[in-house]
Amino acid sequence: MIAGGFGVGKTTLVGSVSEIDPLRTEALVTDESVGIDDISQVPSKHTTTVAMDFGRITLGEDLILYLFGTPGQKRFWFMWDDLCLGAIGAIVLVDTNRLDEAFSPLDYFEEKGLPFIVALNQFDQGPQFELEAVREALALPAHVPMIRIDARDRESAKGALIRVTEYALERMASQLPVG
């Protein structure tokens, strides 16, 4: 799963790495969202994901990841429960301009017990903070991986998918009984 707040780059990430044409459920942002969704921080965004983005990437001969990008607007979060069924892990995409929007997705995956990493999407105009300063601001445990990415860049986005896969496998291996 690729999750996060509205306008953090989830659709962009799925599109940049998918080896198939991604399925997108984009709708125009209309006046209907006034008073419901806060889109003031992303005034240039004219569409929003209303169900999911779907893509696929082959990481190895026997490892294919199916990518599900979640809707970012809270009124569509009811989709998240269905999208995380069978998920091995999640990338919580974060915009450092709007750290406050990261808390709900982080809480969601912590409650679900689903392994997740935090990926700081590096927007051109965004502030650059040290990873440890962001970790502290988000009250993120030391064992949760945090990386920087550019969701527009295929190799950068692919690196995030590899990292969340590695982390999920590490977590699964640590829960196996010994002997």
Coordinates of C-alpha atoms in Angstrom, one line a residue:
M1 CA 0.0 0.0 0.0
I2 CA 1.0 3.6 -0.6
A3 CA -0.8 5.8 1.8
G4 CA -0.7 9.4 3.1
G5 CA -2.5 12.6 3.1
F6 CA -4.1 14.5 0.3
G7 CA -1.6 15.6 -2.4
V8 CA 1.5 13.9 -1.0
G9 CA 2.3 12.0 -4.3
K10 CA 0.7 8.6 -4.0
T11 CA -0.7 8.6 -7.5
T12 CA 2.6 9.9 -8.8
L13 CA 4.6 7.2 -7.1
V14 CA 2.3 4.4 -8.4
G15 CA 2.5 5.9 -11.9
S16 CA 6.3 6.3 -11.9
V17 CA 7.0 2.6 -11.0
S18 CA 4.2 0.6 -12.5
E19 CA 5.1 -1.6 -15.4
I20 CA 1.5 -1.6 -16.5
D21 CA -0.7 1.4 -17.2
P22 CA -1.9 2.2 -13.7
L23 CA -5.6 2.1 -13.0
R24 CA -6.6 5.5 -11.5
T25 CA -9.8 6.5 -10.0
E26 CA -9.3 10.2 -10.3
A27 CA -12.1 12.7 -10.1
L28 CA -12.1 16.5 -10.4
V29 CA -11.9 18.4 -7.2
T30 CA -15.1 20.4 -7.2
D31 CA -16.9 22.9 -5.0
E32 CA -18.5 19.9 -3.3
S33 CA -15.3 19.5 -1.3
V34 CA -15.5 23.0 0.1
G35 CA -15.8 22.8 3.9
I36 CA -15.1 19.0 3.8
D37 CA -11.6 18.8 2.5
D38 CA -8.7 21.2 3.2
I39 CA -7.1 21.6 -0.2
S40 CA -5.6 25.0 0.7
Q41 CA -2.0 23.5 0.9
V42 CA -2.2 22.1 -2.6
P43 CA -3.9 24.8 -4.7
S44 CA -2.6 23.5 -8.0
K45 CA -4.1 20.0 -7.5
H46 CA -7.3 19.6 -9.6
T47 CA -8.0 15.9 -9.2
T48 CA -8.2 13.5 -6.3
T49 CA -8.2 9.7 -5.9
V50 CA -11.6 8.5 -4.9
A51 CA -11.1 4.8 -4.6
M52 CA -7.5 3.7 -5.3
D53 CA -4.6 3.7 -7.7
F54 CA -3.5 0.3 -8.9
G55 CA -0.2 -0.7 -10.5
R56 CA 2.2 -3.6 -10.6
I57 CA 6.0 -4.0 -10.6
T58 CA 8.2 -7.0 -10.8
L59 CA 11.1 -6.9 -8.4
G60 CA 12.5 -10.3 -9.1
E61 CA 11.8 -13.5 -11.0
D62 CA 9.4 -14.7 -8.3
L63 CA 8.5 -11.4 -6.6
I64 CA 5.7 -9.3 -8.1
L65 CA 4.2 -6.4 -6.1
Y66 CA 0.7 -5.2 -6.6
L67 CA 0.5 -1.5 -5.7
F68 CA -2.5 0.0 -4.1
G69 CA -2.4 3.8 -3.7
T70 CA -5.0 4.9 -1.1
P71 CA -7.2 8.0 -1.4
G72 CA -5.8 10.8 0.7
Q73 CA -9.0 12.7 1.6
K74 CA -10.4 11.5 4.9
R75 CA -13.9 11.0 3.6
F76 CA -12.6 8.2 1.4
W77 CA -10.5 6.4 4.1
F78 CA -13.2 3.8 4.5
M79 CA -11.5 2.2 1.4
W80 CA -8.3 1.6 3.4
D81 CA -9.5 -1.5 5.2
D82 CA -10.3 -3.3 2.0
L83 CA -7.1 -2.2 0.3
C84 CA -4.9 -3.5 3.1
L85 CA -6.3 -7.0 3.0
G86 CA -3.4 -9.2 2.1
A87 CA -0.9 -6.3 2.1
I88 CA 2.6 -7.2 3.1
G89 CA 3.4 -3.6 4.1
A90 CA 2.8 0.1 3.5
I91 CA 4.7 3.2 2.5
V92 CA 3.5 6.2 4.4
L93 CA 4.3 9.1 2.0
V94 CA 4.9 12.4 3.8
D95 CA 5.2 16.0 2.7
T96 CA 7.4 17.9 5.2
N97 CA 5.3 21.0 4.4
R98 CA 2.4 19.2 6.1
L99 CA 3.7 16.8 8.7
D100 CA 0.5 17.0 10.7
E101 CA -1.2 15.0 7.9
A102 CA 1.1 12.0 8.6
F103 CA -0.2 11.2 12.0
S104 CA -3.5 9.6 11.0
P105 CA -1.9 7.2 8.5
L106 CA 0.9 6.3 10.9
D107 CA -1.7 5.6 13.6
Y108 CA -3.7 3.5 11.2
F109 CA -0.9 1.1 10.3
E110 CA 0.4 0.9 13.9
E111 CA -3.1 -0.2 15.0
K112 CA -3.3 -2.7 12.1
G113 CA 0.1 -4.1 12.9
L114 CA 1.1 -3.8 9.3
P115 CA 4.8 -3.2 8.7
F116 CA 5.3 0.3 7.2
I117 CA 8.1 2.7 6.3
V118 CA 8.0 6.4 6.1
A119 CA 9.1 8.1 2.9
L120 CA 9.6 11.8 2.8
N121 CA 8.6 12.9 -0.6
Q122 CA 11.1 15.6 -1.7
F123 CA 9.1 18.4 -3.2
D124 CA 11.1 21.1 -5.1
Q125 CA 9.8 23.9 -2.9
G126 CA 9.6 21.9 0.3
P127 CA 11.8 22.4 3.4
Q128 CA 14.6 19.9 3.9
F129 CA 14.9 18.6 7.4
E130 CA 17.2 16.0 8.9
L131 CA 15.6 12.6 9.0
E132 CA 16.1 12.4 12.8
A133 CA 14.3 15.7 13.3
V134 CA 11.3 14.4 11.3
R135 CA 11.4 11.1 13.2
E136 CA 11.2 13.1 16.4
A137 CA 8.5 15.4 15.2
L138 CA 6.4 12.3 14.2
A139 CA 7.3 10.4 17.4
L140 CA 8.3 7.6 15.1
P141 CA 10.0 4.6 16.8
A142 CA 13.6 4.0 15.9
H143 CA 12.9 0.6 14.3
V144 CA 10.6 2.1 11.6
P145 CA 12.6 2.8 8.5
M146 CA 12.5 6.3 7.2
I147 CA 13.9 7.4 3.8
R148 CA 13.8 10.3 1.3
I149 CA 12.3 9.8 -2.1
D150 CA 11.2 11.6 -5.2
A151 CA 7.9 10.0 -6.1
R152 CA 8.4 11.3 -9.7
D153 CA 11.6 9.3 -10.1
R154 CA 11.2 5.6 -11.0
E155 CA 14.4 4.5 -9.3
S156 CA 13.7 6.5 -6.2
A157 CA 10.2 5.2 -5.9
K158 CA 11.3 1.6 -6.6
G159 CA 13.9 2.0 -3.8
A160 CA 11.0 2.7 -1.4
L161 CA 9.1 -0.4 -2.6
I162 CA 12.2 -2.5 -2.1
R163 CA 12.8 -1.1 1.4
V164 CA 9.2 -1.7 2.5
T165 CA 9.4 -5.3 1.1
E166 CA 12.7 -5.9 3.0
Y167 CA 11.3 -4.5 6.2
A168 CA 8.1 -6.6 5.9
L169 CA 10.2 -9.8 5.3
E170 CA 12.4 -8.9 8.3
R171 CA 9.4 -8.4 10.5
M172 CA 7.9 -11.7 9.3
A173 CA 11.2 -13.6 9.9
S174 CA 11.5 -12.2 13.4
Q175 CA 8.0 -13.5 14.3
L176 CA 8.8 -17.1 13.2
P177 CA 9.3 -19.6 16.0
V178 CA 12.9 -20.7 16.5
G179 CA 13.8 -24.4 16.0

